Amino acid sequence: MTTFISRAFPAAAILLLSFSAFVSAQSTSNSNDNLPAAVQQAQEAVRKVLDDSSRSFKEGMVAFKENRRSDSGTAFDRSVETFLMSTLDIQRDATLQACYNQLIETIYRLEFPSAAQPPQIRSLSATCTWRWADADMNLSDEVVAMSRTAKPAATSTQAAKGGLPAASPDTAGTLIGFNQQGFEPSPLDELSKLELTTEELQVDADPVAQAQYQYIQVAVSNKSLGFSFQVHPMIQQYINYYRGRGRSTMEVGLYRSGMFMRMARRIFREEGIPENVAWLGQVESAWKPTALSWAAASGLWQFIPGTGARFGLRRTAHVDERNSFDEATRASARYLKFLANRYGGNWELAMAAYNCGEGNVDRAIRRAGVANFWAAYPYLPRETRNYVPNILATILIANNPAQYGFGHVRPAPPLQYDRIRVPASTNLAIIAQASDTTVQYIRYLNPHLRNNSTPPEPYIVNIPPGKANDVVAVFRRVPASQINNTSLANSVKGETWQTISNRTGVSVADLMAANPGMKDPKGKVFVPVSANKVNTIAYSRPTNAPVGTGGPAIKTVKAQAGDTVSKLAVRHNADPTEVAKMNGLLTNSVLGAGREIRIPAK
């Protein structure tokens, strides 16, 4: 389902934000003294956002220089989140908007270097009016120089071997990407090198293979698969491969197909494509949305950037829609329809062109003298020669798995989600809290999002099924200017504003002001976040009595990846039960990396 949200900005917020435009003017201290208090306050708010963002960005550059990729990514994310968690509307302030947009683009250029478009850190610093010393400028130049030596994922040595581009070193030791687990090798890389064995090539001498080959002929003549293709022994040879050493590959593919095949069949049907052609996705990616090939083809349907752009898939610093579910599937169907029309309804040639491009297929047809895949076969790239019969074999097995020895495989349940449109630059944390899930799961449902916020425009995101109305209700209650500096707390019957105050650290007055018209807590309540304080606390109902305000002094620490409350408490010589109570958690609660936790100060 798709739900659209619209809102108008409060006049007071617009008035306040208009004052922040003055920050770009270089004024003397005397002239500042003469400015109205409201203008000075607005200038100071904007300046604080810019300074906090600058500080985190410099931390990211230091980590980048030391090849601490994960740390640099975390620091850069924090630099971006400073804008999202502020009380200012970055889309209505020229200075903040320009800085934010260029910041996103610069981080993208650092994560995925391009010789044609290197990161412009000095320009970013000028746009953001960051007050850097000469040492900071020198550091930025060193970081830019390091990014220039990095090779794109598509040509790095490790990626060419089927490794993960996010951890691919080049000859100078520079890494690509910030998160090593970001992508998975595409099965197409192994397919291009596959050579069938003597046993797999046997069709006539194998009674089982011969019987299955005859079944193929009957299925094609009856057009029971929804489209026609020419029967060829190589199709049975690939079935032989999957019955033997390729069995685990087919089992995994058939299982994972359950997650996406219902969606793919629906979209292919809507676009006028035979539904069984959607099994192409199993050969392309094994149904992994984050699959990436050596040729920089990405997503379920393995689009390279140029072809993806031709069919409407955007690739920016904010999103790579080649990794999306619905949008990439529809683009794939439209591309296949274009190719089928180009080759007069010949689906073998359409599939071949999907793999190696229309140019290669056109040249092969010219050399063969006839528009027939098997005639053009000797003149096609090796990968494409394997590709088409492989898909046809997969379609046959998927339509009658029991006959081919795969009747035991039960496809995974369909991946279900609702779709809603959210405002520009929405932090995924508020979406996760509103839908009672985690940011990690929102990212899982939206693998095309490059960071923890949506693009700077209204954008459709996937959320857990059945949660659309809940999320829409939250966005309708909170002003647009406050979306990214608000958290949610789940209240239960009998709770008071004081108990919520005790577990969130926000005063009763501020809680009631953030929830106008709500006499007592009911359902999800808004918890205002202090300006520019970036954290990832997910508030939940405490399991024990709240901690009193007269307790010992506390300090805030950040969790590490894999931490639980108990593990973090022991590391800081604190009582796990006390730490759990102080943060409204359980002692075995798993903490996300970077999450801020309060513990007693010694």
Coordinates of C-alpha atoms in Angstrom, one line a residue:
M1 CA 0.0 0.0 0.0
T2 CA 1.2 3.5 -0.7
T3 CA 0.2 6.4 1.6
F4 CA 0.9 10.0 0.9
I5 CA 1.7 12.5 3.7
S6 CA 1.5 16.3 3.2
R7 CA 2.0 19.1 5.7
A8 CA 2.4 22.8 6.0
F9 CA 5.2 24.5 8.0
P10 CA 4.3 26.5 11.0
A11 CA 4.6 30.2 10.3
A12 CA 6.7 30.7 13.5
A13 CA 9.2 28.1 12.3
I14 CA 9.5 29.8 8.9
L15 CA 10.0 33.2 10.5
L16 CA 12.7 31.9 12.8
L17 CA 14.5 30.0 10.0
S18 CA 14.5 33.0 7.8
F19 CA 16.7 34.8 10.3
S20 CA 19.4 32.1 9.9
A21 CA 20.2 33.3 6.4
F22 CA 22.1 36.1 8.1
V23 CA 24.8 33.6 9.1
S24 CA 26.5 33.8 5.8
A25 CA 27.2 37.5 6.3
Q26 CA 30.5 38.4 8.0
S27 CA 29.5 40.9 10.7
T28 CA 31.6 42.6 13.3
S29 CA 31.0 42.2 17.0
N30 CA 29.6 45.7 17.3
S31 CA 27.0 45.1 14.5
N32 CA 26.1 41.7 16.2
D33 CA 25.4 43.6 19.4
N34 CA 22.8 45.7 17.5
L35 CA 20.9 42.7 16.1
P36 CA 17.6 41.7 17.6
A37 CA 17.9 38.9 20.2
A38 CA 15.9 36.5 17.9
V39 CA 18.3 37.0 15.0
Q40 CA 21.3 36.4 17.2
Q41 CA 19.7 33.3 18.6
A42 CA 19.0 32.0 15.1
Q43 CA 22.6 32.7 14.0
E44 CA 24.0 30.9 17.0
A45 CA 21.8 27.9 16.3
V46 CA 23.0 27.6 12.7
R47 CA 26.6 28.2 13.8
K48 CA 26.3 25.4 16.3
V49 CA 25.0 22.9 13.7
L50 CA 27.8 23.8 11.3
D51 CA 30.5 23.6 14.0
D52 CA 29.3 20.3 15.3
S53 CA 29.1 18.9 11.8
S54 CA 32.6 20.1 11.0
R55 CA 34.0 18.5 14.1
S56 CA 32.5 15.1 13.2
F57 CA 33.6 15.4 9.6
K58 CA 37.2 16.1 10.7
E59 CA 37.0 12.9 12.9
G60 CA 35.9 11.0 9.8
M61 CA 38.9 12.4 7.8
V62 CA 41.4 11.3 10.5
A63 CA 39.9 7.8 10.5
F64 CA 39.9 7.8 6.7
K65 CA 43.5 8.7 6.5
E66 CA 44.3 5.8 8.9
N67 CA 42.2 3.4 6.8
R68 CA 39.8 2.8 9.7
R69 CA 36.9 2.6 7.3
S70 CA 34.1 1.7 9.7
D71 CA 35.1 4.5 12.1
S72 CA 35.3 7.0 9.3
G73 CA 31.8 6.0 8.1
T74 CA 30.4 6.3 11.6
A75 CA 31.9 9.8 12.0
F76 CA 30.7 10.9 8.6
D77 CA 27.2 9.6 9.4
R78 CA 27.4 11.6 12.6
S79 CA 28.3 14.7 10.6
V80 CA 25.2 14.3 8.6
E81 CA 23.0 13.4 11.5
T82 CA 23.9 16.7 13.2
F83 CA 21.7 18.4 10.6
L84 CA 18.9 15.9 10.9
M85 CA 18.8 16.1 14.7
S86 CA 18.9 19.9 14.9
T87 CA 15.8 22.0 15.6
L88 CA 16.3 23.9 12.3
D89 CA 14.7 23.0 9.0
I90 CA 17.6 22.6 6.7
Q91 CA 15.4 22.7 3.6
R92 CA 14.3 26.2 4.2
D93 CA 17.7 27.7 5.0
A94 CA 20.0 28.4 2.1
T95 CA 23.2 28.0 4.0
L96 CA 22.2 24.8 5.8
Q97 CA 20.7 23.2 2.7
A98 CA 23.7 23.9 0.5
C99 CA 26.1 22.6 3.2
Y100 CA 23.9 19.5 3.8
N101 CA 23.6 18.6 0.1
Q102 CA 27.3 19.1 -0.6
L103 CA 28.2 17.1 2.6
I104 CA 26.2 14.1 1.4
E105 CA 27.8 14.3 -2.1
T106 CA 31.3 14.6 -0.6
I107 CA 30.9 11.6 1.7
Y108 CA 29.6 9.6 -1.3
R109 CA 32.7 10.6 -3.4
L110 CA 34.9 9.5 -0.5
E111 CA 33.1 6.1 -0.1
F112 CA 33.0 5.4 -3.8
P113 CA 35.9 7.2 -5.5
S114 CA 35.7 8.3 -9.1
A115 CA 38.6 9.8 -11.0
A116 CA 36.1 11.9 -13.0
Q117 CA 34.5 13.3 -9.8
P118 CA 36.9 13.5 -6.9
P119 CA 35.6 14.8 -3.5
Q120 CA 35.7 18.6 -3.2
I121 CA 36.5 19.0 0.5
R122 CA 37.9 22.5 0.3
S123 CA 34.7 23.6 -1.6
L124 CA 32.6 21.9 1.1
S125 CA 34.4 23.7 3.8
A126 CA 33.8 27.1 2.1
T127 CA 30.1 26.3 1.5
C128 CA 29.6 25.3 5.1
T129 CA 31.7 28.2 6.4
W130 CA 33.7 25.7 8.5
R131 CA 36.4 27.5 10.4
W132 CA 39.3 25.3 9.8
A133 CA 43.0 25.8 10.6
D134 CA 45.8 25.2 8.1
A135 CA 46.3 21.7 9.6
D136 CA 42.7 20.8 8.8
M137 CA 43.1 22.0 5.3
N138 CA 46.2 20.0 4.8
L139 CA 44.4 16.9 6.2
S140 CA 41.6 17.4 3.7
D141 CA 44.1 17.6 0.9
E142 CA 45.7 14.3 2.0
V143 CA 42.3 12.6 2.2
V144 CA 41.4 13.8 -1.3
A145 CA 44.8 12.5 -2.6
M146 CA 44.1 9.1 -1.0
S147 CA 40.7 8.9 -2.6
R148 CA 42.2 9.6 -6.0
T149 CA 44.4 6.5 -5.7
A150 CA 41.5 4.2 -5.0
K151 CA 40.1 2.0 -7.8
P152 CA 36.4 1.7 -8.3
A153 CA 34.8 -1.5 -7.1
A154 CA 34.2 -2.7 -10.6
T155 CA 37.9 -2.8 -11.5
S156 CA 39.6 -3.5 -8.2
T157 CA 41.5 -6.8 -8.0
Q158 CA 39.5 -8.3 -5.2
A159 CA 36.2 -7.5 -6.8
A160 CA 37.3 -9.1 -10.1
K161 CA 37.9 -12.3 -8.1
G162 CA 34.3 -12.2 -6.8
G163 CA 35.3 -10.6 -3.4
L164 CA 33.5 -7.9 -1.6
P165 CA 34.1 -4.5 -3.1
A166 CA 33.6 -2.8 0.2
A167 CA 36.9 -4.3 1.4
S168 CA 38.8 -4.3 -1.9
P169 CA 42.3 -3.0 -1.6
D170 CA 44.1 -1.5 -4.6
T171 CA 47.8 -1.5 -5.1
A172 CA 48.3 1.5 -2.7
G173 CA 46.2 -0.2 0.0
T174 CA 43.3 2.2 -0.2
L175 CA 39.9 0.7 0.5
I176 CA 36.6 1.1 -1.2
G177 CA 33.5 1.7 0.9
F178 CA 33.0 2.0 4.6
N179 CA 31.1 -1.2 5.5
Q180 CA 32.7 -4.5 4.6
Q181 CA 29.4 -6.4 4.6
G182 CA 27.7 -4.0 2.2
F183 CA 27.6 -6.3 -0.9
E184 CA 27.7 -9.9 -1.8
P185 CA 29.3 -11.5 -4.9
S186 CA 27.0 -12.0 -7.8
P187 CA 26.5 -15.6 -9.0
L188 CA 27.1 -14.3 -12.5
D189 CA 30.8 -14.1 -11.8
E190 CA 31.1 -17.8 -11.2
L191 CA 28.7 -18.6 -14.1
S192 CA 31.0 -16.8 -16.6
K193 CA 33.7 -19.3 -15.7
L194 CA 31.6 -22.5 -15.5
E195 CA 32.6 -25.4 -17.6
L196 CA 30.3 -28.5 -17.7
T197 CA 31.9 -31.9 -17.0
T198 CA 31.8 -34.9 -19.3
E199 CA 29.0 -36.5 -17.1
E200 CA 26.9 -33.3 -17.2
L201 CA 27.2 -33.1 -21.0
Q202 CA 25.7 -36.6 -21.4
V203 CA 22.0 -36.5 -22.5
D204 CA 21.5 -39.5 -24.8
A205 CA 23.5 -41.9 -22.7
D206 CA 21.7 -41.1 -19.4
P207 CA 18.1 -42.5 -19.3
V208 CA 17.0 -40.0 -16.7
A209 CA 18.4 -37.1 -18.6
Q210 CA 16.9 -38.4 -21.8
A211 CA 13.4 -38.6 -20.2
Q212 CA 13.8 -35.1 -18.8
Y213 CA 14.9 -33.9 -22.3
Q214 CA 11.7 -35.3 -23.8
Y215 CA 9.7 -33.5 -21.1
I216 CA 11.3 -30.2 -22.2
Q217 CA 10.2 -30.9 -25.8
V218 CA 6.6 -31.5 -24.6
A219 CA 6.6 -28.4 -22.4
V220 CA 7.8 -26.2 -25.2
S221 CA 5.4 -27.6 -27.8
N222 CA 2.5 -27.1 -25.4
K223 CA 3.7 -23.5 -24.6
S224 CA 2.9 -24.4 -20.9
L225 CA 5.6 -22.0 -19.7
G226 CA 4.0 -18.9 -21.2
F227 CA 6.6 -18.4 -24.0
S228 CA 8.4 -20.4 -26.6
F229 CA 12.0 -21.2 -27.0
Q230 CA 14.1 -23.6 -29.1
V231 CA 14.8 -27.0 -27.5
H232 CA 18.5 -27.6 -27.2
P233 CA 20.6 -30.3 -25.4
M234 CA 22.5 -27.7 -23.5
I235 CA 19.4 -26.9 -21.5
Q236 CA 19.3 -30.5 -20.3
Q237 CA 23.0 -30.3 -19.6
Y238 CA 22.5 -27.4 -17.2
I239 CA 19.7 -29.4 -15.6
N240 CA 22.3 -32.2 -15.1
Y241 CA 24.6 -29.7 -13.5
Y242 CA 22.0 -28.6 -11.0
R243 CA 21.1 -32.2 -10.2
G244 CA 24.8 -32.8 -9.3
R245 CA 27.4 -30.3 -8.2
G246 CA 25.2 -27.3 -8.6
R247 CA 22.5 -28.7 -6.3
S248 CA 23.1 -26.4 -3.4
T249 CA 23.1 -23.4 -5.7
M250 CA 19.6 -24.4 -7.0
E251 CA 18.3 -25.2 -3.5
V252 CA 19.4 -21.8 -2.1
G253 CA 17.9 -20.0 -5.1
L254 CA 14.5 -21.9 -4.9
Y255 CA 14.3 -21.1 -1.2
R256 CA 15.2 -17.4 -1.6
S257 CA 12.8 -17.0 -4.6
G258 CA 9.9 -17.2 -2.1
M259 CA 10.9 -13.8 -0.8
F260 CA 10.6 -12.0 -4.1
M261 CA 9.0 -14.1 -6.8
R262 CA 5.4 -13.2 -5.9
M263 CA 6.3 -9.5 -6.3
A264 CA 8.2 -10.2 -9.5
R265 CA 5.4 -12.2 -11.1
R266 CA 2.9 -9.4 -10.3
I267 CA 5.1 -6.7 -11.8
F268 CA 6.1 -8.7 -14.9
R269 CA 2.4 -9.5 -15.5
E270 CA 1.5 -5.8 -15.2
E271 CA 4.2 -5.0 -17.7
G272 CA 3.1 -7.7 -20.2
I273 CA 6.0 -10.0 -19.7
P274 CA 5.7 -13.8 -19.4
E275 CA 5.8 -14.4 -15.6
N276 CA 8.3 -17.3 -15.9
V277 CA 10.9 -14.9 -17.4
A278 CA 11.1 -13.5 -13.9
W279 CA 13.2 -16.5 -13.0
L280 CA 16.0 -14.6 -14.7
G281 CA 16.4 -13.0 -11.2
Q282 CA 17.7 -16.3 -9.7
V283 CA 20.5 -16.6 -12.2
E284 CA 21.3 -12.9 -12.0
S285 CA 21.5 -12.5 -8.2
A286 CA 20.3 -15.7 -6.4
W287 CA 17.6 -13.2 -5.2
K288 CA 20.1 -11.1 -3.2
P289 CA 19.3 -7.4 -3.4
T290 CA 22.9 -6.5 -2.5
A291 CA 24.6 -8.7 -5.1
L292 CA 27.3 -6.9 -7.0
S293 CA 29.2 -8.3 -10.0
W294 CA 32.8 -7.6 -11.2
A295 CA 31.2 -5.3 -13.9
A296 CA 29.5 -3.1 -11.2
A297 CA 26.1 -4.6 -12.0
S298 CA 24.1 -4.4 -8.8
G299 CA 20.8 -5.6 -7.2
L300 CA 18.3 -8.3 -7.7
W301 CA 18.3 -7.7 -11.5
Q302 CA 22.0 -6.7 -11.8
F303 CA 21.7 -3.4 -13.6
I304 CA 24.9 -1.6 -14.5
P305 CA 24.7 2.2 -13.8
G306 CA 24.1 3.2 -17.5
T307 CA 21.3 0.7 -18.2
G308 CA 19.7 1.4 -14.8
A309 CA 19.6 5.1 -15.6
R310 CA 18.0 4.4 -19.0
F311 CA 15.1 2.7 -17.3
G312 CA 14.6 5.2 -14.5
L313 CA 16.7 3.9 -11.7
R314 CA 18.5 6.8 -9.9
R315 CA 22.0 6.5 -8.5
T316 CA 22.9 9.5 -6.3
A317 CA 24.6 10.2 -3.1
H318 CA 21.3 9.4 -1.3
V319 CA 20.0 6.3 -3.2
D320 CA 21.0 3.6 -5.6
E321 CA 17.7 2.3 -6.9
R322 CA 19.3 -0.6 -8.6
N323 CA 19.2 -2.2 -5.2
S324 CA 15.5 -1.5 -4.6
F325 CA 12.8 -4.2 -4.7
D326 CA 9.8 -2.8 -6.6
E327 CA 11.5 -0.1 -8.7
A328 CA 14.3 -2.3 -10.0
T329 CA 11.9 -5.2 -10.7
R330 CA 9.7 -2.9 -12.8
A331 CA 12.8 -1.5 -14.6
S332 CA 13.9 -5.1 -15.4
A333 CA 10.5 -6.0 -16.8
R334 CA 10.5 -2.9 -19.0
Y335 CA 14.1 -3.5 -20.2
L336 CA 13.2 -7.1 -21.1
K337 CA 10.0 -5.9 -22.9
F338 CA 12.2 -3.5 -24.9
L339 CA 14.6 -6.2 -25.8
A340 CA 11.8 -8.7 -26.8
N341 CA 10.3 -6.1 -29.1
R342 CA 13.8 -5.4 -30.6
Y343 CA 14.2 -9.1 -31.5
G344 CA 10.7 -9.8 -32.7
G345 CA 9.5 -11.7 -29.6
N346 CA 12.6 -14.0 -29.4
W347 CA 13.1 -14.4 -25.7
E348 CA 16.4 -16.2 -26.0
L349 CA 17.9 -13.3 -27.8
A350 CA 16.2 -10.8 -25.4
M351 CA 17.8 -12.7 -22.4
A352 CA 21.2 -12.7 -24.1
A353 CA 21.0 -9.0 -24.7
Y354 CA 20.0 -8.5 -21.1
N355 CA 23.3 -10.1 -20.1
C356 CA 25.8 -8.7 -22.6
G357 CA 23.9 -5.7 -24.2
E358 CA 22.2 -5.2 -27.5
G359 CA 25.4 -4.3 -29.4
N360 CA 27.0 -7.7 -28.7
V361 CA 23.8 -9.6 -29.7
D362 CA 23.4 -7.5 -32.9
R363 CA 26.9 -8.2 -34.0
A364 CA 26.5 -11.9 -33.3
I365 CA 23.3 -12.0 -35.3
R366 CA 25.1 -10.2 -38.2
R367 CA 27.9 -12.8 -38.1
A368 CA 25.4 -15.7 -37.9
G369 CA 23.2 -14.3 -40.7
V370 CA 20.0 -15.2 -38.8
A371 CA 18.2 -13.9 -35.7
N372 CA 18.5 -17.2 -33.8
F373 CA 20.3 -17.6 -30.4
W374 CA 21.8 -21.0 -31.2
A375 CA 23.0 -19.9 -34.6
A376 CA 24.5 -16.7 -33.0
Y377 CA 25.9 -18.8 -30.0
P378 CA 29.5 -19.1 -31.2
Y379 CA 29.8 -15.3 -31.7
L380 CA 28.5 -14.3 -28.2
P381 CA 30.6 -13.7 -25.1
R382 CA 31.3 -16.9 -23.1
E383 CA 29.2 -15.7 -20.1
T384 CA 26.2 -15.2 -22.3
R385 CA 26.5 -18.6 -23.9
N386 CA 26.2 -20.1 -20.4
Y387 CA 23.6 -17.6 -19.3
V388 CA 20.6 -18.3 -21.6
P389 CA 20.5 -22.1 -21.3
N390 CA 21.1 -21.7 -17.5
I391 CA 17.9 -19.5 -17.2
L392 CA 15.9 -21.9 -19.3
A393 CA 17.0 -24.8 -17.1
T394 CA 16.2 -22.8 -14.0
I395 CA 12.7 -22.1 -15.3
L396 CA 12.0 -25.8 -16.0
I397 CA 13.3 -26.9 -12.6
A398 CA 11.3 -24.2 -10.8
N399 CA 8.1 -25.1 -12.5
N400 CA 8.4 -28.8 -11.7
P401 CA 10.9 -29.2 -8.8
A402 CA 9.8 -32.6 -7.7
Q403 CA 10.6 -34.1 -11.2
Y404 CA 14.2 -32.8 -10.9
G405 CA 14.8 -33.9 -7.3
F406 CA 14.0 -30.5 -5.6
G407 CA 10.6 -31.3 -4.2
H408 CA 11.9 -31.1 -0.7
V409 CA 12.7 -27.3 -1.0
R410 CA 10.1 -25.1 0.5
P411 CA 10.4 -21.5 -0.7
A412 CA 10.8 -18.8 2.0
P413 CA 7.7 -16.8 2.9
P414 CA 7.2 -13.7 0.7
L415 CA 8.9 -10.6 2.0
Q416 CA 6.0 -8.3 3.0
Y417 CA 6.1 -4.6 3.6
D418 CA 3.9 -1.5 3.4
R419 CA 5.0 1.5 1.4
I420 CA 4.5 5.1 2.5
R421 CA 5.7 8.5 1.4
V422 CA 7.7 10.4 4.0
P423 CA 8.9 14.0 4.0
A424 CA 12.3 15.1 2.7
S425 CA 15.4 14.1 4.6
T426 CA 13.6 12.0 7.2
N427 CA 15.8 10.2 9.7
L428 CA 15.2 6.5 9.6
A429 CA 15.3 6.4 13.4
I430 CA 11.9 8.1 13.6
I431 CA 10.5 5.7 11.0
A432 CA 11.8 2.7 12.9
Q433 CA 10.4 3.9 16.2
A434 CA 7.0 4.7 14.7
S435 CA 6.9 1.2 13.2
D436 CA 8.1 -0.6 16.3
T437 CA 11.3 -1.9 14.6
T438 CA 15.0 -1.1 14.3
V439 CA 16.9 1.2 11.9
Q440 CA 18.7 -2.0 10.8
Y441 CA 15.5 -3.6 9.6
I442 CA 14.3 -0.4 7.9
R443 CA 17.7 -0.5 6.0
Y444 CA 17.1 -4.2 5.2
L445 CA 13.7 -3.3 3.7
N446 CA 15.3 -0.4 1.8
P447 CA 18.7 -1.6 0.5
H448 CA 18.7 1.2 -2.0
L449 CA 19.1 3.9 0.7
R450 CA 22.7 4.8 1.1
N451 CA 22.5 6.3 4.6
N452 CA 20.2 6.7 7.6
S453 CA 18.1 9.4 6.0
T454 CA 15.8 9.6 3.0
P455 CA 16.6 11.8 0.0
P456 CA 16.0 15.6 0.3
E457 CA 12.6 15.2 -1.3
P458 CA 9.4 13.4 -0.4
Y459 CA 10.2 9.7 -0.9
I460 CA 8.5 6.3 -0.7
V461 CA 10.0 3.9 1.8
N462 CA 9.2 0.3 2.8
I463 CA 8.2 -0.4 6.3
P464 CA 7.1 -3.5 8.2
P465 CA 3.7 -4.8 7.1
G466 CA 0.6 -3.6 8.9
K467 CA 2.4 -0.5 10.2
A468 CA 1.5 2.1 7.6
N469 CA -1.4 3.6 9.5
D470 CA 0.7 3.8 12.7
V471 CA 3.6 5.6 10.9
V472 CA 1.3 7.9 9.0
A473 CA -0.5 8.8 12.3
V474 CA 2.9 9.8 13.9
F475 CA 3.9 12.0 10.9
R476 CA 0.5 13.7 11.0
R477 CA 0.9 14.6 14.7
V478 CA 4.5 16.0 14.6
P479 CA 5.3 19.2 12.8
A480 CA 7.6 18.8 9.8
S481 CA 10.3 21.0 11.4
Q482 CA 10.4 18.7 14.4
I483 CA 10.5 15.3 12.7
N484 CA 14.2 14.7 13.0
N485 CA 14.7 16.0 16.6
T486 CA 11.9 13.9 18.1
S487 CA 12.0 10.4 19.4
L488 CA 9.1 8.1 20.4
A489 CA 8.3 6.3 23.7
N490 CA 5.8 3.5 24.0
S491 CA 3.6 4.2 27.0
V492 CA 1.4 1.6 28.8
K493 CA -1.8 2.0 30.7
G494 CA -1.3 3.6 34.1
E495 CA 1.9 5.4 33.2
T496 CA 2.3 9.1 34.0
W497 CA 4.3 11.8 32.5
Q498 CA 6.6 11.6 35.5
T499 CA 7.5 7.9 34.9
I500 CA 8.2 8.6 31.2
S501 CA 10.3 11.6 32.3
N502 CA 12.3 9.4 34.7
R503 CA 13.2 6.9 31.9
T504 CA 13.9 9.4 29.1
G505 CA 15.6 12.2 31.0
V506 CA 13.2 14.8 29.5
S507 CA 11.3 17.1 31.8
V508 CA 7.5 16.6 32.3
A509 CA 6.9 20.1 31.0
D510 CA 8.8 19.4 27.8
L511 CA 7.0 16.1 27.3
M512 CA 3.6 17.7 27.7
A513 CA 4.6 20.5 25.3
A514 CA 5.6 17.9 22.7
N515 CA 2.3 16.1 23.1
P516 CA -0.3 18.9 23.2
G517 CA -3.9 17.8 24.1
M518 CA -2.7 14.6 25.7
K519 CA -3.6 14.8 29.4
D520 CA -2.0 11.4 30.2
P521 CA 0.4 9.3 28.2
K522 CA -1.4 7.1 25.6
G523 CA 0.2 4.9 23.0
K524 CA 3.3 6.4 21.4
V525 CA 4.3 9.7 22.8
F526 CA 6.8 12.2 21.5
V527 CA 10.1 12.7 23.3
P528 CA 11.9 15.9 22.2
V529 CA 15.7 15.4 21.6
S530 CA 18.1 18.1 22.7
A531 CA 19.2 20.3 19.9
N532 CA 22.2 18.8 18.0
K533 CA 22.6 15.9 20.3
V534 CA 23.0 12.9 18.0
N535 CA 22.0 9.5 19.6
T536 CA 20.3 6.3 18.8
I537 CA 18.4 5.6 22.0
A538 CA 15.2 3.6 21.3
Y539 CA 13.0 4.3 24.3
S540 CA 11.0 1.4 25.7
R541 CA 8.9 0.7 28.8
P542 CA 11.1 -0.1 31.8
T543 CA 10.7 -3.5 33.5
N544 CA 11.4 -2.2 36.9
A545 CA 10.6 0.9 39.0
P546 CA 12.2 4.1 37.5
V547 CA 15.4 5.4 39.0
G548 CA 14.8 8.4 41.3
T549 CA 16.3 11.8 40.6
G550 CA 18.3 11.8 43.8
G551 CA 20.7 9.0 42.7
P552 CA 24.4 9.1 42.1
A553 CA 26.1 11.1 39.3
I554 CA 26.0 9.5 35.9
K555 CA 28.0 9.6 32.7
T556 CA 27.2 8.6 29.2
V557 CA 29.2 6.0 27.2
K558 CA 28.9 4.6 23.7
A559 CA 28.2 0.9 23.1
Q560 CA 30.4 -1.1 20.8
A561 CA 29.3 -3.6 18.1
G562 CA 28.0 -6.7 19.8
D563 CA 27.5 -5.2 23.2
T564 CA 24.7 -6.1 25.6
V565 CA 23.8 -4.1 28.6
S566 CA 25.6 -6.6 30.8
K567 CA 28.8 -6.6 28.7
L568 CA 29.0 -2.9 28.6
A569 CA 28.3 -2.5 32.3
V570 CA 31.1 -5.0 33.2
R571 CA 33.5 -3.2 31.0
H572 CA 32.8 0.0 32.9
N573 CA 32.8 -1.7 36.3
A574 CA 29.1 -1.0 36.8
D575 CA 26.2 -3.1 38.0
P576 CA 24.4 -4.5 34.9
T577 CA 21.0 -4.4 36.7
E578 CA 21.5 -0.8 37.7
V579 CA 22.5 0.2 34.2
A580 CA 19.5 -1.7 32.7
K581 CA 17.2 0.2 35.1
M582 CA 18.8 3.5 34.4
N583 CA 18.2 3.1 30.6
G584 CA 14.8 1.3 30.6
L585 CA 16.4 -1.9 29.2
L586 CA 17.0 -5.5 30.1
T587 CA 20.4 -6.7 31.2
N588 CA 20.5 -8.9 28.0
S589 CA 19.3 -6.2 25.6
V590 CA 21.5 -6.0 22.5
L591 CA 22.9 -2.5 21.9
G592 CA 23.7 -1.1 18.5
A593 CA 27.2 0.3 17.9
G594 CA 27.4 3.9 18.9
R595 CA 24.3 3.8 21.1
E596 CA 24.6 6.1 24.1
I597 CA 24.0 4.5 27.5
R598 CA 23.9 6.1 30.9
I599 CA 25.9 4.5 33.7
P600 CA 26.8 5.5 37.3
A601 CA 29.9 7.7 37.4
K602 CA 32.5 6.4 39.8

